[in-house]
Amino acid sequence: MEVQIPLLTILLVLPFIGAIATLFMGGERAKSAKYVAGAFAGITALLSLLLFFANDLSFYDECYGWIDTAGLKMSFALGVDGLSMLMVFLTSVTVFLVILFSAAEKDRPNYFHTLILAMEVGLLGVYMAQDYFLFYIMWELTLVPMYFMISWYGGPRRHYAAIKFFIYTHVASLVMLIGIFALAFNAAAITGGGYLADFSFAAVAAASPLFGTTFQILVFGLLFFGFAVKMPIVPFHTWLPDAHVEAPTGGSVILAAVMLKMGSYGIIRVCLEVLPEGAVWWQPIVILIALLSIVYGAFACIAQTDLKKMVAFSSISHMGMVLLGIGCLSDAGVTFAIFQMFAHGLITTVLFMVCGLTGHNAGTREIPLLGGLAAKMPIYSAFMMFGFMASLGLPGLVGFWGEFGVIFSFYEYTVSIDMIWLIIFCLLSLLLTSGYYIWAMQRTLFGKETDKIDVAHVHDVSLSEGLALGVVCALIALFGLWPDLALGVIQTFSQGFISGVMI
Amino acid sequence: MITDMFGSFAPMMPMVIMIIGALVMPALYFITKSRRLLPAASLVVIAASAIMTFLMLEAGYTGTYGSLFTFDAFSGLMLLLFQTVVFLAVLISGSSIETTRMHVGAYYSLLLGATTGMMFVATASDLIAIFVGVEVVSISSYALVAMKRNDPRAAEAAVKYVIIGGLSTALTVYGISLLYGVTGSTNLMDIGAALATAQFSWAFVIAMITMIAGYGFKIAAVPFHMWAPDVYEGAATPVSLFLATGSKKMGLVVFFKIFLILFVVAQTAFATAEIQYVFAIIAAITMTVGNVVAITQTNIKRMLAYSSIAQAGYIMIVLAVMNEYALTGGLFHMFTHVFMKGGAFIVVAALINVGLGERISDYKGLAKRAPLIAFAMMLFLFSLAGIPPLAGFTSKFVLFSAAIYDPATGVMSQWVWLAFIAILNSAISLYYYTKVVKTMYIDKPKDDAEKIQIPKTFMAAMVLCLVFVIVLGVYPQLILDLCANAAAAFF
């Protein structure tokens, strides 16, 4: 008999060991923490790449008994499918690149890497969990390292931002927890088996066709709130700009590129998959707040003077796009929503790295103080232009396919409900997005060299920073020119997904 | 089998060992005059009692002594809980400077004596036995609080404690006598049987009100809570630990015994719904007041006192839901609370020992001065707030879920609103716990701050709690199984 390697557990354990190892690298050894962290994150990324090209993802499913007492059943179950695969890939690659990018971190570098790797454990856990108890634990596990990341390495108002982030998202998680209780207890009552509550995905999925409509609507509301705050969606977004502005570059990248995706991942994984009737009932509201997020986010971007805050608001707008795709409740919508999650993850990595460089290399991120940076920082400027172009949806880059696909699905939906004029909001946001990006670029990169900052100290990207940025940009171009690479994986999950759950 | 040796006296053996210990301690001090011997001897006594209990529990022993005391899976588990509490308290008392001025013989004697009282309550099956047990604990506690001499805060705390305690005793005696008048018995099962056929009477209502109020003082349920912060602040920290984690649990056990047995086990038909609502409202108010007031505290012992009030509010969910699964969660939370709250008090006591103050601001930069202690404190506080994968999360998980789903009817329970309030409270509590974490980890220490070394016994007690807080979070089955058995034995 073939012995199966527990690849998914290894994916979780590697960064965990790395986090413990770097934690104890105090004093003189702190300088070499980045190599240890890089090694662990690098191997994790390579393994996830291996997984990405695997033929049959379900082959790697794992399930071990964990808690089985007092009528409760929780298991340590991991699995990947077309939906989680892209997220796992995105997480491991982003984390590795962040470590590469932050090679110059001087302030307690060992703890910095501990926090990053600890976050990776939580994030990978969320995307691979096949049990709600494990899912929730992993979900919360990402909070504490991020809290310390912001409050140790962040900007001037970091304490406020860190506590706001922590409590805001914790409240949302707790509301989500109530929904999870309802799912697990109800599932056990329906499927029997002698348990009071069965937290495995499989048990809840098996029971979901028998969930009553009212139950589905209520629980959808609870879970959706929990996930929407994480995404974040207007009007639950106010923690995000604060957290981003104060977080260090590495933290911002992980927060925007991977952590926000936990919200949309949860909506697809839980809200759509097990509560389809609730989804139908909530559909108009979901579409409404998705459009609100898209347009509000875009308008807010125009008003920002801090480059990083602008990018943070653009995240809200682009995550609104993801929610819009989900809200269409069609196979195409879900497919492209997932693709948009992936695309946004790659693009924001570039954007936040560039913002970090602006603050670090030019001394300020205030757009009115900047100008003519292209002459001083040519490589930086090239990356920034590339990132902005990708984000505004230039054909040939990865952002285009996500937005194009979502808008296409939304168009289908508007036709089906005979409200085709709704599409105007999407087009408006595209227009605004191009507007704020190009305007910001003009003011920072081009024009006369600024005299408001000390230009003598302005310097271009370092080797490791350039390498990290180069890899992401290459991925953006690769998936932009060859979207099928990702779409193929997504479709193993989303093909027939909606028709399958809607019955 | 060990219980065979003692015949019908076996259910009492864990208590007997403890009583003998309590009586021997002062004599031991007079003979040896050794301050170091007494804590060690006490630990031996506690361990002997705990091992006895554990063996009986493992063997599945059940037995009664007269009609007053019963040993079963429930009382056995509670005995272990009280033994754990007193073990931690004694462990840190030995090297604590707060207890050195005290008369050590009396101090350890009182600690063991109070524990015996708690154990009486845990095994009691009669109101008289409960009353006697509670009084033993109360009177010992008054003395323990007052023993911290030369501190006006301790004197004030003790006076408050005595007056409030006296009031509470008076109320409970009144309630018990009324209940006896209505039903003609003090045995809980007999009272339940008599009530099943009883008619509505005002005497019964007054009995319930006075008993809820009287024992409400013991668990510091709002609005009977105002003594708790003063007493915890004024007492020596090992005593605060003992009161917050032990004495309060005893009060909850009394509530379980009286109200769960009367209204569920004995199937008293009337007034159950009303009493559930009363407890639901008290629980909601208790947790909210505890958490909201804790936010503004600047003294860490007062903050922990208010957080204890809130935690008691969470456990009172059991009294509102009144089913087996809820009791499982309640017992589990009582256990994890011992380790997380106990751990926090141990850290506070250890830091007082090395000259750090009790104000939260004194903890500035603790992470630099004592990395392990700060880390342990952070985990204790996060566990209290319910952050996974720590013990406090897992126990709240079980406890709160009991209020969401009703296994008897298979639909959403009517107590979902209570779960909502509890969960929002958890979020509020995160704020003040995080503030302490921030003080320890983010704020800069004073310039002259040096590294901190704490005595080995403190370190041992702290690490013990830390291990349990992590292990019970990741592998709750360790104790959750026992809790499920205990709850099953109860109903």
mmCIF file of C-alpha atoms in Angstrom, chain A residues 7-8 47-60 80 85 488-489 492:
data_model
loop_
_atom_site.group_PDB
_atom_site.id
_atom_site.type_symbol
_atom_site.label_atom_id
_atom_site.label_comp_id
_atom_site.label_asym_id
_atom_site.label_seq_id
_atom_site.Cartn_x
_atom_site.Cartn_y
_atom_site.Cartn_z
ATOM 1 C CA LEU A 7 1.344 17.298 2.617
ATOM 2 C CA LEU A 8 -1.279 19.702 3.983
ATOM 3 C CA LEU A 47 5.271 22.779 -1.759
ATOM 4 C CA SER A 48 2.189 24.828 -2.502
ATOM 5 C CA LEU A 49 3.436 25.259 -6.073
ATOM 6 C CA LEU A 50 3.713 21.490 -6.245
ATOM 7 C CA LEU A 51 0.161 21.242 -4.997
ATOM 8 C CA PHE A 52 -0.944 23.801 -7.567
ATOM 9 C CA PHE A 53 0.005 21.440 -10.391
ATOM 10 C CA ALA A 54 -1.398 18.320 -8.732
ATOM 11 C CA ASN A 55 -3.919 16.390 -10.791
ATOM 12 C CA ASP A 56 -6.346 15.432 -8.084
ATOM 13 C CA LEU A 57 -6.472 17.799 -5.128
ATOM 14 C CA SER A 58 -8.818 15.654 -3.071
ATOM 15 C CA PHE A 59 -6.034 13.069 -2.940
ATOM 16 C CA TYR A 60 -4.391 15.158 -0.233
ATOM 17 C CA VAL A 80 -7.905 21.733 -0.686
ATOM 18 C CA MET A 85 -5.847 26.017 -3.829
ATOM 19 C CA GLY A 488 -8.526 25.859 -14.887
ATOM 20 C CA VAL A 489 -7.957 25.263 -11.184
ATOM 21 C CA THR A 492 -12.633 22.317 -10.851
#
